[in-house]
CSV table of C-alpha atoms and ligand atoms in Angstrom, one decimal:
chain,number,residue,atom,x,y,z
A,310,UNK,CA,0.0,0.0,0.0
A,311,UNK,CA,0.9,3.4,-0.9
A,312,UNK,CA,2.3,5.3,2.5
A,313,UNK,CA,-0.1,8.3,0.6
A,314,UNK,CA,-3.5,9.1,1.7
A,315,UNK,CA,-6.1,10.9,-0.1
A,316,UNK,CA,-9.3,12.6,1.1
A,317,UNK,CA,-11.5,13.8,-1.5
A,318,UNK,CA,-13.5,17.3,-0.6
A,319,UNK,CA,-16.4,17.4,-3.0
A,320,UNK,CA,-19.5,19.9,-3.6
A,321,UNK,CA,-19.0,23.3,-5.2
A,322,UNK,CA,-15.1,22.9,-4.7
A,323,UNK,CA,-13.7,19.7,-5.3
A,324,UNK,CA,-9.9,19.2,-4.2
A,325,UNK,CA,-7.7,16.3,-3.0
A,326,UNK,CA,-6.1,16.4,0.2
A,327,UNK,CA,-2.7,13.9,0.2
A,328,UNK,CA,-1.8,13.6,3.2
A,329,UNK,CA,2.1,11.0,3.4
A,330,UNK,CA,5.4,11.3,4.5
A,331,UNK,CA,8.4,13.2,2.1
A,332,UNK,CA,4.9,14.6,-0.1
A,333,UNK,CA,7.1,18.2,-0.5
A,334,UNK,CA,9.9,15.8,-2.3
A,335,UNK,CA,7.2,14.6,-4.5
A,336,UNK,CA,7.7,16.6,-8.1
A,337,UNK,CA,4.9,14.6,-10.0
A,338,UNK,CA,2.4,15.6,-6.9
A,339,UNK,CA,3.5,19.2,-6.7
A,340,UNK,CA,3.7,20.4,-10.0
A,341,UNK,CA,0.5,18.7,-10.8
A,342,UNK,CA,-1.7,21.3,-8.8
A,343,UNK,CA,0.4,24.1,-10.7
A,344,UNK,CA,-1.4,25.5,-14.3
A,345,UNK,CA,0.9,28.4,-15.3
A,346,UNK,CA,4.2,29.9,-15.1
A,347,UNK,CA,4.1,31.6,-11.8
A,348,UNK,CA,4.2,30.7,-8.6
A,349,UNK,CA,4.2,32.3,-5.1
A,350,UNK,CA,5.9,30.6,-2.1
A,351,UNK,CA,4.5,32.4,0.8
A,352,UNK,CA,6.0,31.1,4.4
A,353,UNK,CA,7.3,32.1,7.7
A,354,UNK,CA,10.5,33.0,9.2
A,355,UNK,CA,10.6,29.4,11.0
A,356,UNK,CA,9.2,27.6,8.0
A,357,UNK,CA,10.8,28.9,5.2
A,358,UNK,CA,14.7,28.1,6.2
A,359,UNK,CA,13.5,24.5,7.0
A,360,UNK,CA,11.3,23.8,3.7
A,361,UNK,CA,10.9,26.5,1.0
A,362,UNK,CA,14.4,25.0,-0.7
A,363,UNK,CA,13.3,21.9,-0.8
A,364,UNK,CA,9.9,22.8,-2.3
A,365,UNK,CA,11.4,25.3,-5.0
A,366,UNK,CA,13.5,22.7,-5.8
A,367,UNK,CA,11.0,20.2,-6.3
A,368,UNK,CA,8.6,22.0,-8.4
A,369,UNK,CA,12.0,23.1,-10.4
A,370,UNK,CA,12.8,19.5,-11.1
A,371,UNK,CA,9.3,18.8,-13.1
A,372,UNK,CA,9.0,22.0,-14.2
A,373,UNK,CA,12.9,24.2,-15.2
A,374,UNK,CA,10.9,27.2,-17.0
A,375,UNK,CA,8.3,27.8,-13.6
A,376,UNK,CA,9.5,31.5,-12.3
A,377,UNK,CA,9.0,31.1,-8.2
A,378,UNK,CA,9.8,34.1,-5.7
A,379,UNK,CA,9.3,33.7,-1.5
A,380,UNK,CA,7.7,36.1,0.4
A,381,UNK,CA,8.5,35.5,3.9
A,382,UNK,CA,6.9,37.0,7.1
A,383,UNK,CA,7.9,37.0,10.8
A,384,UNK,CA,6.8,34.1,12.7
A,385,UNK,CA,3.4,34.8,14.3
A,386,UNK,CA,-0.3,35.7,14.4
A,387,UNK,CA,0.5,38.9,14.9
A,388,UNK,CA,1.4,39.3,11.6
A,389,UNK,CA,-1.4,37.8,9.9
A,390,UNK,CA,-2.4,42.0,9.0
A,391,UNK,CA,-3.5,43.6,6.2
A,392,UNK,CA,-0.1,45.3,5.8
A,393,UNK,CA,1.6,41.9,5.6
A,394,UNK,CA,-1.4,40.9,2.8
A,395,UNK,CA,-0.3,44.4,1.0
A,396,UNK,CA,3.1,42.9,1.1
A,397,UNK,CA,1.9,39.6,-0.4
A,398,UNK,CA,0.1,40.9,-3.2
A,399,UNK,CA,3.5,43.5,-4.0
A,400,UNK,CA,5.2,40.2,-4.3
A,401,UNK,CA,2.9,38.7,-7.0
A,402,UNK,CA,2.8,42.0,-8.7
A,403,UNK,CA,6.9,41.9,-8.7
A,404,UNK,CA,6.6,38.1,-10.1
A,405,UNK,CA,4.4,39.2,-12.8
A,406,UNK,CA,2.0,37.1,-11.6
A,407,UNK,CA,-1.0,36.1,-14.4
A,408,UNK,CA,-4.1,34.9,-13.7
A,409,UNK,CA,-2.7,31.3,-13.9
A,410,UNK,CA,-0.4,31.7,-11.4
A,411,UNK,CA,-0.4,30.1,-7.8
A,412,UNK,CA,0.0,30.9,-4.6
A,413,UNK,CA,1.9,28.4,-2.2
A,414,UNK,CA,1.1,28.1,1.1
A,415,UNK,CA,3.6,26.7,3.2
A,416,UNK,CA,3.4,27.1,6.9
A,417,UNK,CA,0.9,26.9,9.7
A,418,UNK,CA,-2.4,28.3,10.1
A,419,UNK,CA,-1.2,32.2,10.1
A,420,UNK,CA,0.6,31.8,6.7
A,421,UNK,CA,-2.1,29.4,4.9
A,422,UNK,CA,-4.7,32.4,6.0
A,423,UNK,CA,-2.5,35.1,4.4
A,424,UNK,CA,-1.6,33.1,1.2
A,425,UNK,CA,-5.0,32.4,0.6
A,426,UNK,CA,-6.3,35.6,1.4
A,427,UNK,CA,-3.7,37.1,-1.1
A,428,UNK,CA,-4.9,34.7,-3.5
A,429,UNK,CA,-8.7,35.0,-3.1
A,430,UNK,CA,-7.9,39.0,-4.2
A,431,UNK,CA,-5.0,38.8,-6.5
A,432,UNK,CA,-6.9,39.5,-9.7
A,433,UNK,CA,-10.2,38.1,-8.2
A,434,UNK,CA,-8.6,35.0,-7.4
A,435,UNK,CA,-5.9,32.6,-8.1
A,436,UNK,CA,-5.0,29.3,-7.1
A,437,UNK,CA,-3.7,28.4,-3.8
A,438,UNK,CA,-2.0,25.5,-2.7
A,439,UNK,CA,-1.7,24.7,0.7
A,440,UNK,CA,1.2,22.8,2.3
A,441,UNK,CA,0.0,22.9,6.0
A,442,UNK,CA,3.5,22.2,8.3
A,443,UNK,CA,1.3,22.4,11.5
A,444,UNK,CA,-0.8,19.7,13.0
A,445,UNK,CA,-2.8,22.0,13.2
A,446,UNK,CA,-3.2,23.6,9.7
A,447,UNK,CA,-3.1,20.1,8.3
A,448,UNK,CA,-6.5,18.8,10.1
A,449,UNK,CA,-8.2,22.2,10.3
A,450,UNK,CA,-7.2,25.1,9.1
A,451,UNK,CA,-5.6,24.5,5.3
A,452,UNK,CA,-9.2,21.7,4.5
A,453,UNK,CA,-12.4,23.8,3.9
A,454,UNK,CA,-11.4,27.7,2.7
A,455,UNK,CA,-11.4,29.8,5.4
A,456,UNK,CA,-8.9,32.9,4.6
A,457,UNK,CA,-8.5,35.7,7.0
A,458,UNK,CA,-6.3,38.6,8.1
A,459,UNK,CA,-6.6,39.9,11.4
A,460,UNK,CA,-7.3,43.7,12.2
A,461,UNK,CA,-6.9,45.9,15.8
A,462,UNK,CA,-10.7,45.0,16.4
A,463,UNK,CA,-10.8,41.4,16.2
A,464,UNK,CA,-9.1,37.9,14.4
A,465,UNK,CA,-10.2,36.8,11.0
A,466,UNK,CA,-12.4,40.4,10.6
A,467,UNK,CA,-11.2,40.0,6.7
A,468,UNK,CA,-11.2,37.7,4.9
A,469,UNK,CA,-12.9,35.4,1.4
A,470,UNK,CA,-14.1,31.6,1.2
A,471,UNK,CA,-11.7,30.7,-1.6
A,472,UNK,CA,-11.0,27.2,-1.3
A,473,UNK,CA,-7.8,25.7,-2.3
A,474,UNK,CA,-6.6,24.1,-5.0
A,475,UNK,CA,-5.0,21.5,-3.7
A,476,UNK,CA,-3.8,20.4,0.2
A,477,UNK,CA,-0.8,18.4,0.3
A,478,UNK,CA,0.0,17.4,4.0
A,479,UNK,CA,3.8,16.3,4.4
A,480,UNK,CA,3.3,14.2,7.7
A,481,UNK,CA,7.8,14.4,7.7
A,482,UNK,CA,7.8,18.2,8.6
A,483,UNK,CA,5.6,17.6,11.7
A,484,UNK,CA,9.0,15.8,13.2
A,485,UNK,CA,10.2,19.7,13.7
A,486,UNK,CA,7.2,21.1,15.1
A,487,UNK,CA,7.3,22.4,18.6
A,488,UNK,CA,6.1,20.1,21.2
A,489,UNK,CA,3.7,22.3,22.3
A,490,UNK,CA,2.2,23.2,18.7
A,491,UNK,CA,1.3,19.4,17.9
A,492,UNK,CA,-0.5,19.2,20.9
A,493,UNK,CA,-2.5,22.2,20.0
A,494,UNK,CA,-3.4,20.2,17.1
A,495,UNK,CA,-4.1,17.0,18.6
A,496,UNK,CA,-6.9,19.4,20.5
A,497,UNK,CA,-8.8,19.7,16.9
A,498,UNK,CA,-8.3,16.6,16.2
A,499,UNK,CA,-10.2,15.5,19.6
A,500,UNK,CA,-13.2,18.1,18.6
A,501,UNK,CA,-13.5,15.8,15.5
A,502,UNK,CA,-14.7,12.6,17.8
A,503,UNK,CA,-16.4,15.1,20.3
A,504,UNK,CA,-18.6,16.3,17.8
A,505,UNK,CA,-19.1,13.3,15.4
A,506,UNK,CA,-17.7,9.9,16.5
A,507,UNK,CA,-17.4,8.7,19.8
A,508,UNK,CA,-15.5,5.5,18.6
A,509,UNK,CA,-12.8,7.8,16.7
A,510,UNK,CA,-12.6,9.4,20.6
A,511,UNK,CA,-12.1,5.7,21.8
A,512,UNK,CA,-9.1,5.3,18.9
A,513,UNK,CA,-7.8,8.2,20.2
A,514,UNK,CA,-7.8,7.1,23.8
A,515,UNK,CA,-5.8,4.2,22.6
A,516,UNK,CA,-2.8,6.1,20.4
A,517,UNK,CA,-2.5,9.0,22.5
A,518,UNK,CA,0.9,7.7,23.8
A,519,UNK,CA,1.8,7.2,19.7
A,520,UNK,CA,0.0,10.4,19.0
A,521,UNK,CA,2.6,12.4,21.4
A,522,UNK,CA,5.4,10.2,20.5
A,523,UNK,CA,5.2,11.8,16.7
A,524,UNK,CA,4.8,8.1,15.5
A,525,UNK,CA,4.2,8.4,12.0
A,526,UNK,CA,1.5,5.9,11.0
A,527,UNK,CA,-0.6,7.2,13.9
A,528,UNK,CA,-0.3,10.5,12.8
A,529,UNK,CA,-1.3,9.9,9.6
A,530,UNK,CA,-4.3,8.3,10.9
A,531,UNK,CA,-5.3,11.1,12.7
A,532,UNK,CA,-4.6,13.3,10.4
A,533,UNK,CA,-6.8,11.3,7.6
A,534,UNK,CA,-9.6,10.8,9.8
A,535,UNK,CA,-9.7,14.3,11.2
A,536,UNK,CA,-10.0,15.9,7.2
A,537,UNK,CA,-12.5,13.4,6.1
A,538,UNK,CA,-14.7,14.5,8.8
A,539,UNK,CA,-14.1,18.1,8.2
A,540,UNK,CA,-14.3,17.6,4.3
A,541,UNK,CA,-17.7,16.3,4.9
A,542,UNK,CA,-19.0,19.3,6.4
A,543,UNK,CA,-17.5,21.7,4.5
A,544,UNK,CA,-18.9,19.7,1.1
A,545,UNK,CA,-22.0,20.1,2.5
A,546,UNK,CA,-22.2,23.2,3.9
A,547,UNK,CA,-19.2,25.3,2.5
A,548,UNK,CA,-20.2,28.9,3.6
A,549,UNK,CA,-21.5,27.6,7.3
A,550,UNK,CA,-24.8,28.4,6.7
A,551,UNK,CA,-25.6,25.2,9.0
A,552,UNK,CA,-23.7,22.2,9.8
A,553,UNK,CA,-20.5,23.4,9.1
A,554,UNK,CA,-21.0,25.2,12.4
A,555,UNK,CA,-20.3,22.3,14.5
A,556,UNK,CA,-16.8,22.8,13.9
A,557,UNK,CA,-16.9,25.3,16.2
A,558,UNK,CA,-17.4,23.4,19.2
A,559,UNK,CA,-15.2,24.8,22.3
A,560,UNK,CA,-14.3,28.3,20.1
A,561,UNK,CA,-17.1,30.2,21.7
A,562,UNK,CA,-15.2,29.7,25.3
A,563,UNK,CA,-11.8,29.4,23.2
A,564,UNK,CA,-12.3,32.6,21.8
A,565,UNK,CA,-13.1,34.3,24.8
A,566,UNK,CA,-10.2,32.8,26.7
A,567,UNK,CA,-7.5,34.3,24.1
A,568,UNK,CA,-9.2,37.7,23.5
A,569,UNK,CA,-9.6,38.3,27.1
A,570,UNK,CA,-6.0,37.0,28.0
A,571,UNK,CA,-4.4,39.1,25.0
A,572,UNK,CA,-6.4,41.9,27.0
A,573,UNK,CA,-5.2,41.0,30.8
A,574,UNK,CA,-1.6,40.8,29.3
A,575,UNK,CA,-1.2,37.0,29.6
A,576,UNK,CA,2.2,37.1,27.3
A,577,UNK,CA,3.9,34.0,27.1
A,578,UNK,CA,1.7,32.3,29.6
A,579,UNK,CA,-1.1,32.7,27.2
A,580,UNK,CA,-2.4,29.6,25.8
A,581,UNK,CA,-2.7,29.3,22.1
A,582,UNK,CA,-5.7,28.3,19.7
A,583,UNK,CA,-5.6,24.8,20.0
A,584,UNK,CA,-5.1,24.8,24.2
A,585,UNK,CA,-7.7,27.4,24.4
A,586,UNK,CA,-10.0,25.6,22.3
A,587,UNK,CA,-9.4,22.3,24.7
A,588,UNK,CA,-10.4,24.1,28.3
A,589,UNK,CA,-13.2,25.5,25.5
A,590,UNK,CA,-14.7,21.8,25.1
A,591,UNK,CA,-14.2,21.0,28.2
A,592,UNK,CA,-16.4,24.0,29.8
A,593,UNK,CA,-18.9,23.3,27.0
A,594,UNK,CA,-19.4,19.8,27.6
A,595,UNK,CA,-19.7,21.3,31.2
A,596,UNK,CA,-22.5,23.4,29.8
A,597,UNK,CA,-24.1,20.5,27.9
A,598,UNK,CA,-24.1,18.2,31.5
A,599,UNK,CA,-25.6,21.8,33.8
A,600,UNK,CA,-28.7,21.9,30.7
A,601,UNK,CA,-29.1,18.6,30.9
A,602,UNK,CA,-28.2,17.9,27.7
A,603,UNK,CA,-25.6,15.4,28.2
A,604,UNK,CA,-24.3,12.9,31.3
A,605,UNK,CA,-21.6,14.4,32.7
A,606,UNK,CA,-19.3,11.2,32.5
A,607,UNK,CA,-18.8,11.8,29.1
A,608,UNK,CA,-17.2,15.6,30.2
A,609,UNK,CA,-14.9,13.4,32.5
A,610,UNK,CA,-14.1,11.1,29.1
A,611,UNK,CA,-13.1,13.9,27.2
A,612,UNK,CA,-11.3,15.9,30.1
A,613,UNK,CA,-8.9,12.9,30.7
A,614,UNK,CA,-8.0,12.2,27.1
A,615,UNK,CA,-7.6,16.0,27.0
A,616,UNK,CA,-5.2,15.9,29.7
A,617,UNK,CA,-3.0,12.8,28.5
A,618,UNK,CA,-2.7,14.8,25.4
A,619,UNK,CA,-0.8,17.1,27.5
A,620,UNK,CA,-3.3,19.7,27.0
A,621,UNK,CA,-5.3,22.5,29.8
A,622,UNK,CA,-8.8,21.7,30.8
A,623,UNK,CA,-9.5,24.7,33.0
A,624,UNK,CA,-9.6,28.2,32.5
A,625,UNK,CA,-6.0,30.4,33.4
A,626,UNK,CA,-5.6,32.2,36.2
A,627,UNK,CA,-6.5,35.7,36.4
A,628,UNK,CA,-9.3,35.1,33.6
A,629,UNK,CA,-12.7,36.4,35.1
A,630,UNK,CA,-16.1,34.6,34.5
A,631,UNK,CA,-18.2,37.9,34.2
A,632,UNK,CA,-15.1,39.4,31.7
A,633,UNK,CA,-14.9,36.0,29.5
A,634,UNK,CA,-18.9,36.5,29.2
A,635,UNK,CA,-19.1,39.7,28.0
A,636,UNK,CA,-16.7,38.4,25.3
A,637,UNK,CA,-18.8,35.7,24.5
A,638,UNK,CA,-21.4,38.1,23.8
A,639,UNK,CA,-19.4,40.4,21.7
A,640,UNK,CA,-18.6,37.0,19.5
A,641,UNK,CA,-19.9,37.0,16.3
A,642,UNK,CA,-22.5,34.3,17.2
A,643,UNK,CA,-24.0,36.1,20.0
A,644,UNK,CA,-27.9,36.3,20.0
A,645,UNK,CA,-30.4,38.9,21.6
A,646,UNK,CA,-31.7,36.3,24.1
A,647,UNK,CA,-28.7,34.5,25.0
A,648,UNK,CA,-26.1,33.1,23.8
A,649,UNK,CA,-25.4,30.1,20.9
A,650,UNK,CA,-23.2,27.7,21.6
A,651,UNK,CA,-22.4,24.2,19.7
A,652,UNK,CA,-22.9,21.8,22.9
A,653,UNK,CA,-23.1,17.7,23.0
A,654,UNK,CA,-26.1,15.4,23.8
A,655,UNK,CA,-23.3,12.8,24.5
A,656,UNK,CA,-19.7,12.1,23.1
A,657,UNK,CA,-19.2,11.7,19.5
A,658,UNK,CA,-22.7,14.1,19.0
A,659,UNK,CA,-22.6,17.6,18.9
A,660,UNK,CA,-25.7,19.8,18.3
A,661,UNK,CA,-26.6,24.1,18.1
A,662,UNK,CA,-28.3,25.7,21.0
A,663,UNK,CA,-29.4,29.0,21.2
A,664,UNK,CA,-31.0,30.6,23.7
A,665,UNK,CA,-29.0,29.7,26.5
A,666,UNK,CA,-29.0,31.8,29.7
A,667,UNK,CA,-26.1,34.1,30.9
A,668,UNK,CA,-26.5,32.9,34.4
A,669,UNK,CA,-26.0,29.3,33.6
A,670,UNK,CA,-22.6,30.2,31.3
A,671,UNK,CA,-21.3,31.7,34.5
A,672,UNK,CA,-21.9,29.1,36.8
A,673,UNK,CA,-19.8,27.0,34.1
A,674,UNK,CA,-16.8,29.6,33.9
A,675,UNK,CA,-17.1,29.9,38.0
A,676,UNK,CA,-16.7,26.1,37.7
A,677,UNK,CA,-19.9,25.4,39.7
B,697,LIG,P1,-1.1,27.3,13.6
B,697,LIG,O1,-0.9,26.4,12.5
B,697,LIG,O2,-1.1,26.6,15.0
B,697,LIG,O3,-2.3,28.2,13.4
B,697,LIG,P2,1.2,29.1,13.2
B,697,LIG,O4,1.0,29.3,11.7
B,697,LIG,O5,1.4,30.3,14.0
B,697,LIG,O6,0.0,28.4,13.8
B,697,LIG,O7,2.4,28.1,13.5
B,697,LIG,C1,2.8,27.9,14.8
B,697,LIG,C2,4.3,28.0,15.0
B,697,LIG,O8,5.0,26.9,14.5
B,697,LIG,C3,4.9,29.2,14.2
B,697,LIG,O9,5.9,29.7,15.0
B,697,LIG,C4,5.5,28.6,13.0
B,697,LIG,O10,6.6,29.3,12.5
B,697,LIG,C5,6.0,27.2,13.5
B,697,LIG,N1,6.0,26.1,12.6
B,697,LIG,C6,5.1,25.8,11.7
B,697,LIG,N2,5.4,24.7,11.1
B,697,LIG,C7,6.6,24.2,11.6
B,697,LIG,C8,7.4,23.1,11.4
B,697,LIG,N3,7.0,22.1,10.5
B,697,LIG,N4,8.5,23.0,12.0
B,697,LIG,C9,8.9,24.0,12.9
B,697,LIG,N5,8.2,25.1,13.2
B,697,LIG,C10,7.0,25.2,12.5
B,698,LIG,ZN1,-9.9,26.0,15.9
């Protein structure tokens, strides 16, 4: 069997994910999502030393005449701005980018948001190609096209559905990830069996040791699973209209934890998406069990596989409960009679609820 593994996203966009080990050494796989003469490498200042050689070089080998340029930004979601989307699109103006060319994504989550951004606008949209290096960007945020730029008021507050053309998930470059950062994606991956299978949760429960050890095969796994799930929704549902809002299950607490942290100051203390998004499941499975929605056995399930993955279950220090709700209600999904949340009936079923009451919320963040 072929070490390669390919998820199919159909509907209005149709696009393979590959998901393998050594994929960016793979010239036939590459230069196949590439139509014209142009393309963009866009990557970060940790990425790009590591990988954006060996990609050049591989599209080079099936294709000598292809004219590539790298535009390279700090490390960081603080530069996922609309100055550093400026910058992007200077580059493609420099490259004499045509309306064939492609833009390459290669990086996590900040960098595939920017590149496709820039390529969603760069004469009303050009390809992108997304080489997710993250856990991370490889089972969320590369699959289902989402592309944002932050501003001072709030994440993601521009941005264009522009799906890619192509996601190609080198499972190799994960073996320099931070530590830290593929636990943050193992906390997507978990959302996956929260909110649609609790025997994908039970699989989990059983590789978490392989999962953390960065063993290949059971990353892959993951990683496969995770994206067919998320392909389904977004084939679907590709503009969230409906279902596709499931995915946000722990983000309305997430959310709230990392604006109100980058508020109080939290600096490198601060948890990031994926560990915010893992006390978030954890307080809305909480919810779920104080509605009565769900037993609250299966918030102790999900809290101890959150916890072998290394990850936070409760909410920092110094965070209040009245301050994270009046974030919650400033969140895009807040209501005039309380607030939405994705909650669970049980594990491995997640479902929207609206109208829920501010006083119950708090007793959840005052861990009553
Ligand atoms: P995410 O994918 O979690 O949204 P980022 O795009 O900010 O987040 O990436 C997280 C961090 O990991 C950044 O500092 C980025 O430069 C770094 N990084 C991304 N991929 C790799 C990799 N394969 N090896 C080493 N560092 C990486
Ligand atoms: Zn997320």
């Amino acid at each position: 069997m072929s070490p390669m593994r390919t998820v199919k996203v159909d509907g209005e966009a149709r696009y393979d994910i590959c998901i393998g080990p050594n994929l960016l050494g793979d010239s036939a796989l590459l230069s196949h999502a590439l139509r014209g003469r142009h393309a963009l490498i866009v990557s970060d200042g940790n990425v790009a030393p590591l990988y954006a050689d060996r990609v050049e070089a591989t599209l080079l080998a099936a294709r000598p005449t292809l004219s590539i340029a790298c535009f390279v930004i700090p490390p960081g979601e603080q530069e996922k701005t609309l100055a550093r989307f400026c910058q992007a699109l200077d580059a493609l103006a420099d490259l004499g980018a045509t309306r064939d060319a492609a833009v390459i994504a290669l990086g996590g989550g900040v960098v595939g948001d920017l590149a496709g951004f820039a390529a969603a606008c760069w004469m009303r949209g050009i390809d992108v190609v997304q080489l997710p290096t993250t856990l991370l960007a490889m089972v969320d945020s590369s699959v289902g096209g989402k592309t944002a730029v932050d501003l001072p008021a709030g994440k993601n507050l521009v941005g264009a559905f522009h799906p890619p053309r192509a996601v190609i998930a080198d499972t190799t470059t994960l073996r320099t990830l931070p530590e830290r950062e593929l636990r943050a994606g193992l906390a997507e991956v978990v959302k996956y069996g929260a909110i649609f299978d609790d025997e994908f949760l039970g699989w989990l429960e059983r590789h978490a040791d392989a999962l953390l050890a960065g063993d290949d095969a059971a990353l892959s796994e993951a990683i496969a699973r995770s994206c067919q799930y998320k392909a389904e929704v977004v084939s679907r549902d590709p503009y969230e209209h409906g279902e596709r809002a499931l995915l946000n299950f722990g983000h309305t607490f997430g959310h709230a934890i990392e604006a109100e942290q980058g508020y109080a100051g939290a600096g490198n203390q601060a948890l990031n998406h994926g560990e915010a998004v893992a006390v978030g499941m954890v307080l809305a499975a909480r919810l779920s069990a104080v509605l009565g929605l769900a037993p609250a056995s299966h918030t102790h399930r999900l809290q101890a596989l959150l916890q072998r993955l290394g990850l936070p279950t409760v909410i920092p220090a110094g965070l209040e409960p009245e301050a994270l709700l009046a974030r919650m209600r400033l969140d895009k999904k807040a209501e005039a009679h309380g607030l939405r949340f994705v909650l669970w009936e049980r594990a491995g079923l997640a479902k929207i609820v609206s109208g829920v009451p501010d006083d119950r919320v708090l007793d959840v963040l005052r861990g009553r």
